[in-house]
PDB file of C-alpha atoms in Angstrom:
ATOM      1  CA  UNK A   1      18.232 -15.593 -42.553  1.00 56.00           C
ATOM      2  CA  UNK A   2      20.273 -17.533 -40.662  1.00 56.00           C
ATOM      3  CA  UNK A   3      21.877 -14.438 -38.636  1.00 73.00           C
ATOM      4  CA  UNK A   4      18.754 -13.208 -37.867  1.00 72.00           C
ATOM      5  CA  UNK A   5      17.334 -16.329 -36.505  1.00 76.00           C
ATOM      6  CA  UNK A   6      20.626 -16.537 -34.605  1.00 78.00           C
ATOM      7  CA  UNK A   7      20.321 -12.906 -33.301  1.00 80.00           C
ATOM      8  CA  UNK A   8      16.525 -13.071 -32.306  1.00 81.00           C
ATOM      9  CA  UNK A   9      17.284 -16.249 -30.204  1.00 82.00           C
ATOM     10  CA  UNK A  10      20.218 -14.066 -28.752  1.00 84.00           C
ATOM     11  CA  UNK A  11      18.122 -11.425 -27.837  1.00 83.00           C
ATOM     12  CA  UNK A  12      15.575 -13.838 -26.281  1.00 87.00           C
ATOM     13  CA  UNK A  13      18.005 -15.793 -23.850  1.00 88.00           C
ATOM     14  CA  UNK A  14      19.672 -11.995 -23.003  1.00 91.00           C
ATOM     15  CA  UNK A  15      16.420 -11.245 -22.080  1.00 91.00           C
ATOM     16  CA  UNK A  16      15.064 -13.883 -19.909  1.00 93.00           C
ATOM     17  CA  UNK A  17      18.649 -14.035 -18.505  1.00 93.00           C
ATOM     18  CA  UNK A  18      18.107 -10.357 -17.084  1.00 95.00           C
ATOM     19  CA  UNK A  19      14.392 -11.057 -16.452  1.00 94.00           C
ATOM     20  CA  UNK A  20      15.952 -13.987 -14.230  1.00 95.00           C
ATOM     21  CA  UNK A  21      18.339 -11.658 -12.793  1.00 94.00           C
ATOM     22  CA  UNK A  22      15.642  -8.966 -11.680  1.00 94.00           C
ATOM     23  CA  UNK A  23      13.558 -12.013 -10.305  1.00 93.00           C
ATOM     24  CA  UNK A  24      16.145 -13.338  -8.150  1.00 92.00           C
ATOM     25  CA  UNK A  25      17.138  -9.663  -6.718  1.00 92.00           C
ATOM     26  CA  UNK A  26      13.499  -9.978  -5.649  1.00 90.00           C
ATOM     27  CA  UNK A  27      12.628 -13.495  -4.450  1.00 91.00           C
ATOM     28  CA  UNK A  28      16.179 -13.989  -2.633  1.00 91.00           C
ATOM     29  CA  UNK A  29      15.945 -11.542   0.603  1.00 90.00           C
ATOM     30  CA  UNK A  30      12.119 -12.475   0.516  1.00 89.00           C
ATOM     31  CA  UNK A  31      12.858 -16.803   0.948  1.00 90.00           C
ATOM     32  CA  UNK A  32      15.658 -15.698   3.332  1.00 89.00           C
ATOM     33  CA  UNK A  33      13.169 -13.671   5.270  1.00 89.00           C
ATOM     34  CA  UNK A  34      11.385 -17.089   5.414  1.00 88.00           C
ATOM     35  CA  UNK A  35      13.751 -18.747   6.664  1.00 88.00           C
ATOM     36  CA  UNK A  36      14.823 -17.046   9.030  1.00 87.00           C
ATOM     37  CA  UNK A  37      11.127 -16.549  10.510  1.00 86.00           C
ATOM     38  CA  UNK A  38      11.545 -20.562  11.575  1.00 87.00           C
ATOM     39  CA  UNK A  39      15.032 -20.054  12.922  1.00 85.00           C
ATOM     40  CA  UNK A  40      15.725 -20.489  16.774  1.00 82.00           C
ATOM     41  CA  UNK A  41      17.462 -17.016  17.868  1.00 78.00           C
ATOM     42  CA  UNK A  42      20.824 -18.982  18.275  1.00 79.00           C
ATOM     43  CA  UNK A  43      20.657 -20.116  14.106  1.00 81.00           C
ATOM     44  CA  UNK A  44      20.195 -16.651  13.145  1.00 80.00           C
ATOM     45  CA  UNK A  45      23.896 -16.031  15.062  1.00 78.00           C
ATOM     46  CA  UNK A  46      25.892 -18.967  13.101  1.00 79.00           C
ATOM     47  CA  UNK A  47      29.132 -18.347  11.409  1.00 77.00           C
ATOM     48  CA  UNK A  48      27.893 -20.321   8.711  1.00 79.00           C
ATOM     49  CA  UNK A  49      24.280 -19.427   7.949  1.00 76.00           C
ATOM     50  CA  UNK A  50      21.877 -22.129   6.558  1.00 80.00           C
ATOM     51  CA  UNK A  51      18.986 -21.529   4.385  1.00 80.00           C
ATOM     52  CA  UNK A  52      16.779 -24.180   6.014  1.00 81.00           C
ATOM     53  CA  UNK A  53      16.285 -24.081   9.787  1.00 81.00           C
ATOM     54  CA  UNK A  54      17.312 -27.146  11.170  1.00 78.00           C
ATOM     55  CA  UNK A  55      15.110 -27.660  13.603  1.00 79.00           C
ATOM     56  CA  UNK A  56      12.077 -25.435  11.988  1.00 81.00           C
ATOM     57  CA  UNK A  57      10.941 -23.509  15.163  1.00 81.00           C
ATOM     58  CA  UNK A  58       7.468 -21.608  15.643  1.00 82.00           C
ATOM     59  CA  UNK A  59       8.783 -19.814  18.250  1.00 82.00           C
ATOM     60  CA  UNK A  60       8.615 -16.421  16.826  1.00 82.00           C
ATOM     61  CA  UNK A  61       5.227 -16.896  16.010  1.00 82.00           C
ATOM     62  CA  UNK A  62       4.036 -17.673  19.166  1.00 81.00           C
ATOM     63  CA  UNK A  63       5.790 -14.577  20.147  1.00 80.00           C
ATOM     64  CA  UNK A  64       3.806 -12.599  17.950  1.00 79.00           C
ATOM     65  CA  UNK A  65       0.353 -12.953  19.258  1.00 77.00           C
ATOM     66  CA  UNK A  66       1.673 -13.578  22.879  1.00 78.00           C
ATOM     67  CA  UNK A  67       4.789 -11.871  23.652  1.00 76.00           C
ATOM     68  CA  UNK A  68       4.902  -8.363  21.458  1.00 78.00           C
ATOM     69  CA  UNK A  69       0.857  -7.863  21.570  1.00 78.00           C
ATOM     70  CA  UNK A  70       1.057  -7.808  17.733  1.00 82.00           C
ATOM     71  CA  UNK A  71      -2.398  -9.024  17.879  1.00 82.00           C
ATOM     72  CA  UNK A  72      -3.884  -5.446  18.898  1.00 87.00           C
ATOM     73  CA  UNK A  73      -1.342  -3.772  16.580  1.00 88.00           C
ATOM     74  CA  UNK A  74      -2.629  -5.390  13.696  1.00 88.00           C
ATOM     75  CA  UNK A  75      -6.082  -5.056  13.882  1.00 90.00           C
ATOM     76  CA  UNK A  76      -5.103  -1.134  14.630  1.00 92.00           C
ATOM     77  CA  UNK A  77      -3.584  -1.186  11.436  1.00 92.00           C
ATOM     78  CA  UNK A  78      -6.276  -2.783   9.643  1.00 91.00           C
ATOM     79  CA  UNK A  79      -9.211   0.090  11.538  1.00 93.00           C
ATOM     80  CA  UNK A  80      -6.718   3.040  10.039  1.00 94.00           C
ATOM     81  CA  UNK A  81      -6.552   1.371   6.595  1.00 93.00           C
ATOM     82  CA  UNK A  82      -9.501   0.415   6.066  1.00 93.00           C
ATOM     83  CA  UNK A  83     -10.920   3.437   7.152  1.00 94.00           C
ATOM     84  CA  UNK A  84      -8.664   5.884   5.076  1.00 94.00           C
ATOM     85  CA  UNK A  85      -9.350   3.632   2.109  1.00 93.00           C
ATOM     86  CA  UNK A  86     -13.158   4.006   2.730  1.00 94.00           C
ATOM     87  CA  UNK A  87     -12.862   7.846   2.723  1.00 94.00           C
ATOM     88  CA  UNK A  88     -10.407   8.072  -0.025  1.00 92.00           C
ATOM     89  CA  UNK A  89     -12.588   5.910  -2.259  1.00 92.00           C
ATOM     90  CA  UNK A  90     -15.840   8.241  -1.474  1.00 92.00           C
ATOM     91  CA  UNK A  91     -14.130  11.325  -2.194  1.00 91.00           C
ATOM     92  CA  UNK A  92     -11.834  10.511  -5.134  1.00 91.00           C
ATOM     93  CA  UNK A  93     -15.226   8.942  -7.045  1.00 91.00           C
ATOM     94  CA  UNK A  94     -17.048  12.519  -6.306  1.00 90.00           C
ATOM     95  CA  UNK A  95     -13.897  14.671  -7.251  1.00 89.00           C
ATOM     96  CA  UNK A  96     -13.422  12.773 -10.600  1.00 88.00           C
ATOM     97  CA  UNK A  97     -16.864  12.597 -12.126  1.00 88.00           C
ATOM     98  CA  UNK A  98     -17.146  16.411 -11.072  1.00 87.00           C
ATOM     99  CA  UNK A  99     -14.025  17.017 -12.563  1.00 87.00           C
ATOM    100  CA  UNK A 100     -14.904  15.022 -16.000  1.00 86.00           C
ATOM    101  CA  UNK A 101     -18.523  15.338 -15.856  1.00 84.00           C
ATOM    102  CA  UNK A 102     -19.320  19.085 -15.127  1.00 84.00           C
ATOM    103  CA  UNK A 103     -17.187  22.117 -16.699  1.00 82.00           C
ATOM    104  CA  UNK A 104     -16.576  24.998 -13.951  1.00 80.00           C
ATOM    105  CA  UNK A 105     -13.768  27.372 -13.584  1.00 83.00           C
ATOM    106  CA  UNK A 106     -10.978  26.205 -11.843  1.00 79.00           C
ATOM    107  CA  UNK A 107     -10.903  22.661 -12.844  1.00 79.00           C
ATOM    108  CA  UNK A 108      -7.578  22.696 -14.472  1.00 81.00           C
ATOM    109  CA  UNK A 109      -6.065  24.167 -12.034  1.00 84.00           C
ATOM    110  CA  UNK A 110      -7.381  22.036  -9.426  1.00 82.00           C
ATOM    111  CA  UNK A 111      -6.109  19.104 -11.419  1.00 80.00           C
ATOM    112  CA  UNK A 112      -2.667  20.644 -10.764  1.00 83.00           C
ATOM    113  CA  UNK A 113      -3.055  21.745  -7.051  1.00 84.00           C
ATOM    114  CA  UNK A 114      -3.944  18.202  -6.188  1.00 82.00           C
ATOM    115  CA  UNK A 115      -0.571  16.998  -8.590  1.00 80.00           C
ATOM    116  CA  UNK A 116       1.517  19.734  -6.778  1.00 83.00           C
ATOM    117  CA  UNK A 117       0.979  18.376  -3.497  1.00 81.00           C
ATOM    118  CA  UNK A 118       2.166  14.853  -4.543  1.00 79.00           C
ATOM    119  CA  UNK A 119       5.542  16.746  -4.849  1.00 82.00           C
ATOM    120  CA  UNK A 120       6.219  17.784  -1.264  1.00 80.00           C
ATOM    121  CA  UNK A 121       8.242  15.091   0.632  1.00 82.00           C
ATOM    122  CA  UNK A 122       6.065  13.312   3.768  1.00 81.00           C
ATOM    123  CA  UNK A 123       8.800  14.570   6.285  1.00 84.00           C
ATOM    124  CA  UNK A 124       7.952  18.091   5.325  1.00 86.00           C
ATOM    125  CA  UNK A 125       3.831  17.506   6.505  1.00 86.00           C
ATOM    126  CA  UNK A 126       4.664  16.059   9.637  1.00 89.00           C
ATOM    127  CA  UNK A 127       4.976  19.036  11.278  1.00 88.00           C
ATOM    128  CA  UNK A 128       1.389  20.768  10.228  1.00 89.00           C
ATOM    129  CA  UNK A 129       0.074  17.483  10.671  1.00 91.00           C
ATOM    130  CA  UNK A 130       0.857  17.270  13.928  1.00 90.00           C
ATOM    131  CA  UNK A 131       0.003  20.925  14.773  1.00 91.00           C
ATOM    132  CA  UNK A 132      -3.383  20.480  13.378  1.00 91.00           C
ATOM    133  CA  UNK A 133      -4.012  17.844  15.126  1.00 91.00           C
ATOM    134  CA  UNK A 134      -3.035  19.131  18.160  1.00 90.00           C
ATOM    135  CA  UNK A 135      -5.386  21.713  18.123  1.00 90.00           C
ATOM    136  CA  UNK A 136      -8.797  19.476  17.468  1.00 90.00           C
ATOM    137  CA  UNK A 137      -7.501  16.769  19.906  1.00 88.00           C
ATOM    138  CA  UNK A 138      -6.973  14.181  17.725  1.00 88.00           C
ATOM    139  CA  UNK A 139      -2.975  13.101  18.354  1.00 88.00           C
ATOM    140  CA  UNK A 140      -2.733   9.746  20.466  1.00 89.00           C
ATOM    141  CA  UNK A 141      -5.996   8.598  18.436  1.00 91.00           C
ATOM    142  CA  UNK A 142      -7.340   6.233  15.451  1.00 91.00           C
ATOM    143  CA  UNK A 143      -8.928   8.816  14.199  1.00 92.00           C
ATOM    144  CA  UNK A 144      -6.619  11.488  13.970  1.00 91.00           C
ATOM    145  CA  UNK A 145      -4.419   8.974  11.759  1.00 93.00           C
ATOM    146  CA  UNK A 146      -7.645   7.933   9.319  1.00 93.00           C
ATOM    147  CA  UNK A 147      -7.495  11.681   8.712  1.00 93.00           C
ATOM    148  CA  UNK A 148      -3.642  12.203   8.007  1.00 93.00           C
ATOM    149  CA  UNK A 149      -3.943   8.927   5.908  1.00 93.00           C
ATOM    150  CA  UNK A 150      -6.732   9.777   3.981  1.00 92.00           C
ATOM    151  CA  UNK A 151      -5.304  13.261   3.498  1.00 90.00           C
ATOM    152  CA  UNK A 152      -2.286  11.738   1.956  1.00 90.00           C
ATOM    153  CA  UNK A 153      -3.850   9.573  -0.589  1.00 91.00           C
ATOM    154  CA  UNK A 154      -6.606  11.567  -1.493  1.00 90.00           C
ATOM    155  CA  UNK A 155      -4.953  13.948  -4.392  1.00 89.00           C
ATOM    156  CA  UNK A 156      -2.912  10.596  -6.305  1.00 88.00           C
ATOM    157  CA  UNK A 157      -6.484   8.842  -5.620  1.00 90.00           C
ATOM    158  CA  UNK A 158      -8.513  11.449  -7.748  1.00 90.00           C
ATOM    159  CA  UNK A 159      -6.120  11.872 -10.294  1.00 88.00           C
ATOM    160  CA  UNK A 160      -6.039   7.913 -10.867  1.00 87.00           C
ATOM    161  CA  UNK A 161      -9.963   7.614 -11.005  1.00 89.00           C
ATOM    162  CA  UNK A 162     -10.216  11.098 -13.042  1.00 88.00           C
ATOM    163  CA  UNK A 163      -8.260   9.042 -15.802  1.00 86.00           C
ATOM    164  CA  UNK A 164     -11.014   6.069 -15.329  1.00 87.00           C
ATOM    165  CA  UNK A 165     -13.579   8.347 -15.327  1.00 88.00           C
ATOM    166  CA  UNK A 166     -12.402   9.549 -18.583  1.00 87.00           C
ATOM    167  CA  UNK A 167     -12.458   6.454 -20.476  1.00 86.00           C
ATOM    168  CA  UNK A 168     -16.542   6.301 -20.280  1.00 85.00           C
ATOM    169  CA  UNK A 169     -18.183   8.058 -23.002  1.00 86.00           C
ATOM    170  CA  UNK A 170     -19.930  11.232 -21.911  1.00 86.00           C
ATOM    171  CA  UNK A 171     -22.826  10.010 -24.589  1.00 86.00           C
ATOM    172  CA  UNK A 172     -23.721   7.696 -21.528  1.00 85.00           C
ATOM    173  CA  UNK A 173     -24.599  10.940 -19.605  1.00 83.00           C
ATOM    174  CA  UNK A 174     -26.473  12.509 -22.055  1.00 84.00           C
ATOM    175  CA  UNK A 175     -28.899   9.331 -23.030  1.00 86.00           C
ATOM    176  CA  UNK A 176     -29.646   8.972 -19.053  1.00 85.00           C
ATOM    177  CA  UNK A 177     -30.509  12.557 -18.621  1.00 85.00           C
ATOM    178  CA  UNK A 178     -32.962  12.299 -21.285  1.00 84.00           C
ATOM    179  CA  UNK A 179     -34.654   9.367 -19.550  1.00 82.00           C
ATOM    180  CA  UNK A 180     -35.199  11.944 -16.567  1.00 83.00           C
ATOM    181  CA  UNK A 181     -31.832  10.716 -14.924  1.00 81.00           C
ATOM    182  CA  UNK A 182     -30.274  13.369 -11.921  1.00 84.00           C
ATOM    183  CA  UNK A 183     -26.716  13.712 -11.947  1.00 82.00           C
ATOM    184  CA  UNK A 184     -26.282  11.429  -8.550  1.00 85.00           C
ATOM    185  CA  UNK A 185     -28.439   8.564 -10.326  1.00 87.00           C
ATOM    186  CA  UNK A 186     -26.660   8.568 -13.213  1.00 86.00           C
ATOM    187  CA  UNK A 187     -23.387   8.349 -11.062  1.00 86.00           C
ATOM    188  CA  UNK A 188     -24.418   5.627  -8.833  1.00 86.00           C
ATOM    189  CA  UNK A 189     -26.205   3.486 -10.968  1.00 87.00           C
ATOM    190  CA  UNK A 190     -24.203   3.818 -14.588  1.00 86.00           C
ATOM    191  CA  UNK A 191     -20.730   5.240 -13.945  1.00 88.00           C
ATOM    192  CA  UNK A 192     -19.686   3.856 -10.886  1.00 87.00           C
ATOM    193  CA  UNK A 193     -20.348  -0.113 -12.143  1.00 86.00           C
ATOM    194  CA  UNK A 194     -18.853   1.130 -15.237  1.00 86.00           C
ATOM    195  CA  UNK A 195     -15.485   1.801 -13.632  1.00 87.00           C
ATOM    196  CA  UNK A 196     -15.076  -0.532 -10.416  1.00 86.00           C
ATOM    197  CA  UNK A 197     -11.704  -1.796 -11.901  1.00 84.00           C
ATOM    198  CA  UNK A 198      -9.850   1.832 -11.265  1.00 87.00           C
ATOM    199  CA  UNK A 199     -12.306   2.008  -8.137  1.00 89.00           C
ATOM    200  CA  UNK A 200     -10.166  -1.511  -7.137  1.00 87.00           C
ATOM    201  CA  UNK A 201      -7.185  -0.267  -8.102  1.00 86.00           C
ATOM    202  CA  UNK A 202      -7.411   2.885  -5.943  1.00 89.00           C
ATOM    203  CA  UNK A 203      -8.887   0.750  -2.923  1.00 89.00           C
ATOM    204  CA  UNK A 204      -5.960  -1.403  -3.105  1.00 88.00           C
ATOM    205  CA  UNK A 205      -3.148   2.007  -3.672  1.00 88.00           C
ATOM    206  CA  UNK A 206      -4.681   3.268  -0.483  1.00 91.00           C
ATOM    207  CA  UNK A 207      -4.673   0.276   1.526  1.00 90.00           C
ATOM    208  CA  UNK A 208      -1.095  -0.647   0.744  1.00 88.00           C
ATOM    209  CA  UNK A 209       0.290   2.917   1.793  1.00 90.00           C
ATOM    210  CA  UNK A 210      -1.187   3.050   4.798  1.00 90.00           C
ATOM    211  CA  UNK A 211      -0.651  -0.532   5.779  1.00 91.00           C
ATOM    212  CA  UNK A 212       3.513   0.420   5.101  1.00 89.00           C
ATOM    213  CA  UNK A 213       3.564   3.901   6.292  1.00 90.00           C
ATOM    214  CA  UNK A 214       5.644   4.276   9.021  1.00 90.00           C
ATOM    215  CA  UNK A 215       6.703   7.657   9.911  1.00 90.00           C
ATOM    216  CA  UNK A 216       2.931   9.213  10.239  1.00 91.00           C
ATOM    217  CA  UNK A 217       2.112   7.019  12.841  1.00 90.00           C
ATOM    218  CA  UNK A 218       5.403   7.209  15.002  1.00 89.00           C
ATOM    219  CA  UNK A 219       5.547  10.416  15.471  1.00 89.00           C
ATOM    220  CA  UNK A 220       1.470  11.082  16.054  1.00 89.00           C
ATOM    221  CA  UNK A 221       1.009   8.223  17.919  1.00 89.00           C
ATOM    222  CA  UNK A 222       2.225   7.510  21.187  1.00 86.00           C
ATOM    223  CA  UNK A 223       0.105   5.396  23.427  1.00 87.00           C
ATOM    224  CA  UNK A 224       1.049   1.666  23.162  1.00 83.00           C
ATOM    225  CA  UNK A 225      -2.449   0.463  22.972  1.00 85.00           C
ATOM    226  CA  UNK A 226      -2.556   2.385  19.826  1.00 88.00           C
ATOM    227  CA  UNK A 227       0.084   1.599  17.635  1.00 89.00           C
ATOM    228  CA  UNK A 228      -0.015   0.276  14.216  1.00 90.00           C
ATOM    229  CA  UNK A 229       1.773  -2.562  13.004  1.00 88.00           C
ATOM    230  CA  UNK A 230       4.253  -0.997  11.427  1.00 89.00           C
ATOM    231  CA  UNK A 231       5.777   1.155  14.476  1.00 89.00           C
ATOM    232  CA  UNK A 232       5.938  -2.178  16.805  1.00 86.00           C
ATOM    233  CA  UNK A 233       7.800  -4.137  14.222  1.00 86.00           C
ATOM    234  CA  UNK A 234      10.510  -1.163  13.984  1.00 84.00           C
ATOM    235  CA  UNK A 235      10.826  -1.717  17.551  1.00 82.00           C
ATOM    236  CA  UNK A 236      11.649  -4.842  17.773  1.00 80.00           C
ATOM    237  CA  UNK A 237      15.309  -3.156  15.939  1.00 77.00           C
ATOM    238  CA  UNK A 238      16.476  -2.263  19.902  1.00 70.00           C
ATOM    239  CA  UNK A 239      19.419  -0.518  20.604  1.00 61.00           C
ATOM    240  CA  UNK A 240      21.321  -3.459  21.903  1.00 67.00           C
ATOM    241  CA  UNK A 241      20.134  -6.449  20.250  1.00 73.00           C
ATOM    242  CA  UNK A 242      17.727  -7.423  16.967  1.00 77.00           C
ATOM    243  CA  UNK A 243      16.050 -10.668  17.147  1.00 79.00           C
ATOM    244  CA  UNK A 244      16.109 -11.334  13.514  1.00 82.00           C
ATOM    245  CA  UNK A 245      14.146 -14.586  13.697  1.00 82.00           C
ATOM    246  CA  UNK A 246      11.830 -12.567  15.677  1.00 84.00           C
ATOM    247  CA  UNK A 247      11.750  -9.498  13.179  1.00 85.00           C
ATOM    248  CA  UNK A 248      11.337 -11.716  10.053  1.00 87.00           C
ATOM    249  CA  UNK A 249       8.197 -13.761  11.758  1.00 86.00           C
ATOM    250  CA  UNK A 250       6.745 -10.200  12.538  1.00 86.00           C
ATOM    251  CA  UNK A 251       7.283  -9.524   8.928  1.00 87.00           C
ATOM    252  CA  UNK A 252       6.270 -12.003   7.006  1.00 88.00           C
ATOM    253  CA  UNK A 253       2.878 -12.120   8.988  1.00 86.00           C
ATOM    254  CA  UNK A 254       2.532  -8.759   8.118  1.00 87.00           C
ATOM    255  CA  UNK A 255       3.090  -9.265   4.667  1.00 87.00           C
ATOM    256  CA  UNK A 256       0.456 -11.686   4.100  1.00 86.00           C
ATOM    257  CA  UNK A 257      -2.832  -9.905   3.905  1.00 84.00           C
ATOM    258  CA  UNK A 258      -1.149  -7.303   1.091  1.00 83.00           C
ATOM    259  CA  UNK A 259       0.226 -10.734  -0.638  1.00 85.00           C
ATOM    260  CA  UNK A 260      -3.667 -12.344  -0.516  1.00 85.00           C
ATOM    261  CA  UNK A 261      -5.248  -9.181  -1.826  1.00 82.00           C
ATOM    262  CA  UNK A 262      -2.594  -8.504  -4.657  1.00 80.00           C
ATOM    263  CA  UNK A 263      -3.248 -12.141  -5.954  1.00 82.00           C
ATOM    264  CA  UNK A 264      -6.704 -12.009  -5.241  1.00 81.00           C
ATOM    265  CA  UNK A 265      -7.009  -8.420  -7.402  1.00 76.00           C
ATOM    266  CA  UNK A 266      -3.866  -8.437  -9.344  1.00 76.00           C
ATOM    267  CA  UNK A 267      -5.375  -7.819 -12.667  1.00 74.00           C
ATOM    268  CA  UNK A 268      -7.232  -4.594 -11.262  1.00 69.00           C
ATOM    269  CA  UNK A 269      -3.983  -3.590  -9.427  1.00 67.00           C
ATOM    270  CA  UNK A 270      -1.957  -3.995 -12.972  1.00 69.00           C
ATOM    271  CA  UNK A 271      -4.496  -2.506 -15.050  1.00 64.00           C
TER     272      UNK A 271
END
C-alpha cells in the first residue's frame, strides 16, 4: 500500500512538473513580448536585457495608431474576417444539415472531396487564387480576400458542423414534419438553436485563421490603404533594422481581440 501511495504521488508531481514545463514554454516569450512592448528602442539593444522596462514607455503605442496607420489596417482585418466568418457560417450550416438530413448520391464522396482539399498546402492555391481573381477584378480589393478566406475555411467548417449536426436526433425531424414543418423551418427554428455551440466554435475557427493568415493577403493585396493587419506588422521586420519594442506593441495589440473572444467563448472553442 505504501508503494503505491508513494508511486501515485510520484506520478502526480511528474506530471504537474511537465504540465509546468509546457506552461512556461508558453507564457515566457508571451510576458517577454510584454515587456518589451513598454521598452524605449534603446532597452531593447542592452547587453544585459531586463524583464521590466525601466522607464515603462508608451511610445510604441502611440506609434501604432499614429505613425504605422495600424488603425486602418486593423479595421481591414476585422471587414475580411468578419465577413469570411459570416459566409463560412451560412454555408457550412446548409452543407451539414443537407449532408445529415437528406440522403442523395454523392454525399460520401463529397464528405471526402471537401477532406481532400484540407490536404493541399496554402502555397500551392496561391497561384489559382490569384489567377482567378485576376480575371473577375477582384485582386487589390476587400472583397476578393472575403472570397479566398471564405474559400479556405469553408470545407474544415462543414466537416466540423456535419459532426454537430450529427449529434441531434433525426426523431426531431420527423415529429416537426408531422406538425406540417418544411425542411427550412425545421432548420431555422429547431436545429440551428439546437447546435449554436459547434455554430460558435466554427465562428471563432474562421475568425482566428483569417485574423493570422498572412501569406493570402501579401501576395493579393497590394495597395497600402488595403492591407490587413497582419502584412503591416511583417513589415515593420525591414531589411536594415527591427524595432522590436515597436514590433511587440504591434503585436500584442493585435493579439487582444482573439485573447477577449477565446475567454469570452472558451468553453464553445474547447468543446
Amino acid at each position: 500500500m505504501m508503494n503505491k501511495t508513494r508511486r501515485k504521488k510520484l506520478d502526480t508531481v511528474l506530471t504537474y512538473v511537465i504540465l509546468i514545463l509546457l506552461a512556461a514554454f508558453i507564457v515566457i516569450p508571451v510576458l517577454w513580448m510584454l515587456s518589451t512592448a513598454f521598452k524605449t528602442e534603446a532597452q531593447t539593444y542592452y547587453p544585459n536585457p531586463k524583464w521590466l522596462p525601466d522607464p515603462f514607455s508608451l511610445e510604441s503605442f502611440h506609434k501604432f495608431f499614429n505613425t504605422y496607420n495600424f488603425g486602418k489596417m486593423t479595421v481591414n482585418s476585422l471587414i475580411t474576417c468578419l465577413a469570411a466568418m459570416v459566409i463560412c457560417v451560412a454555408c457550412a450550416c446548409l452543407a451539414g444539415y443537407g449532408i445529415t438530413r437528406f440522403k442523395f448520391k454523392g454525399r460520401k464522396q463529397l464528405l471526402n472531396f471537401l477532406l481532400i482539399t484540407q490536404m493541399f498546402p496554402s502555397v500551392m492555391l496561391v497561384v489559382p487564387f490569384y489567377a482567378v481573381l485576376s480575371k473577375y477584378h477582384l485582386t487589390n480589393t476587400l472583397l476578393g480576400l472575403i472570397v479566398v478566406y471564405a474559400a479556405t475555411n469553408v470545407a474544415f467548417s462543414t466537416w466540423m458542423l456535419v459532426s454537430y449536426f450529427k449529434t441531434v436526433p433525426i426523431e426531431l425531424d420527423e415529429a416537426a414534419r408531422v406538425d406540417g414543418a418544411s425542411s427550412f423551418c425545421i432548420f431555422r427554428k429547431i436545429i440551428l438553436p439546437l447546435i449554436l455551440p459547434g455554430i460558435a466554435a466554427v465562428a471563432m475557427f474562421v475568425l482566428f485563421n483569417g485574423w493570422n493568415e498572412y501569406m493570402y493577403s501579401s501576395v493579393l493585396v497590394s495597395k497600402d490603404s488595403l492591407k490587413t493587419l497582419t502584412v503591416g506588422i511583417v513589415a515593420l521586420n525591414s531589411q536594415y533594422q527591427i524595432k522590436w519594442n515597436d514590433l511587440m506593441a504591434a503585436s500584442t495589440v493585435s493579439s487582444l481581440p482573439l485573447v477577449i473572444l477565446f475567454v469570452c467563448f472558451q468553453k464553445y472553442f474547447i468543446a
